[in-house]
Amino acid sequence: MSAQTLEFVVGAEKNLRELLLDSDVLPLLKGALQAGAGGARVVDEEGEELWGETDGGGRGELLARLPLYLEGEPVARLELFGSPAERDRLVPLASLLGVALDTVLRNNLKRVLTTEIHTSVVNSSHEELMRINSELAAGEARYRELAENLELRVKERSAELKRAQALMLQQEKMAAVGQLAAGVAHEINNPLGFITSNLHTLQKYAARCCAMLQFYREHVRVDPPARLVENAELKWRELKLPQVLSDIGDLMAESLAGAERVSRIVADLKGFSHVDEAGEVEVDLNQELERTLGVLSHQISGRAEVVKELQPLPPVNCQGQLPGQIFLNLIQNALTHAGAAPRITLSSCFDGERIRIGIADNGPGVPAGLRGQIFEPFFTTLPVGSGTGMGLAVVWEAVLKLKGTIAVADAPGGGADFIITIPAAKEGDRHLAEPVPKE
């Protein structure tokens, strides 16, 4: 440790009173008196007495004056008094007393310096620790504030993501409804087209029949019966009434069949949407599969083969539209990925506790590495712009609302097999649904 550093650490210079106590000096001065001195004292540079002892018989003459040094500088003097006859003995005593005081002074100076250094180091360490503690506390406050802000921002972003996901799910449902409506409109337009055409034809046929009746009414009064029969026959052939009469029956039957077809489509659509049902109702999942096939008939008919392996199922208590959302998206997914000649296998069974629904296709299947992602929102394997990636997310959400599970596996012979497991209704409410006839 350098002198400069020591000065800085110890601080201000010390005076003699700060380094020597009465208990350090006075015993030594009294000892001098006991050794024969008449008086002994310590005075400062100005001659003012700092400590002193005098014999009762008087101090006598000044026999010795010795300087006392502090850090190399004279700061006081030791003066010893006595009888001149005792000079030879008292002067060495003065030297010995000076050495003793100097030793005590040095030791005390070292003790004070050590104490001050230690105190300074302790204070410095304490201040450093307090400064570090203050910085750590400020840092902790900043990190706590950042953590709170980060948590708040994460919550805000999560809420925004949930809102966006809910909006996309709703848009996906609306898109499905739009596609469904377009398909149903197509299915209804076909029978309505030929019903309208038949009615126009029937209108023409009715006009001809009316013309024939008007002919009879006008000629029956003026023409003799023989001539009337001849003219009526000519008019009959002119109006082509034989063909008209033979065609009327077919037109009526075809129109009635078309009207019944429209009625079935409307009934399937109404049953699929469960528009008249509020809250949870008992639902037959086999019937829901049939209704879904009915509303998708415009996509399936003439294009895909549907194989049904349906077994009687107990009812499920749920919101009526949920099974339709599941089956509609899975069958449309199968039609999308199964290629040019789709074959869709629908299966159902009941093991006494849970209902198992399988929807399998003959497409390329789902790679094992993607099976954990296909139910995530916005995930799609289709080219950009070809799919929203929300169809299977809608399925996942609907299955969760049914308190069920869904998984995908390899279908027998290749393709994807989506397996849905749903708990059946409670035992007290359970009854087997009517078997669904196979096509």
Tab-separated table of C-alpha atoms in Angstrom, residues 205 209 236 240-249:
chain	number	residue	atom	x	y	z
A	205	TYR	CA	-101.131	-29.382	-73.667
A	209	CYS	CA	-107.309	-29.623	-74.918
A	236	TRP	CA	-107.755	-34.205	-82.966
A	240	LYS	CA	-101.627	-34.128	-81.714
A	241	LEU	CA	-103.856	-34.992	-78.797
A	242	PRO	CA	-102.994	-38.746	-78.772
A	243	GLN	CA	-99.357	-37.874	-77.978
A	244	VAL	CA	-100.466	-35.171	-75.543
A	245	LEU	CA	-102.706	-37.540	-73.589
A	246	SER	CA	-100.028	-40.239	-73.434
A	247	ASP	CA	-97.374	-37.707	-72.281
A	248	ILE	CA	-99.440	-36.021	-69.581
A	249	GLY	CA	-99.106	-38.942	-67.173
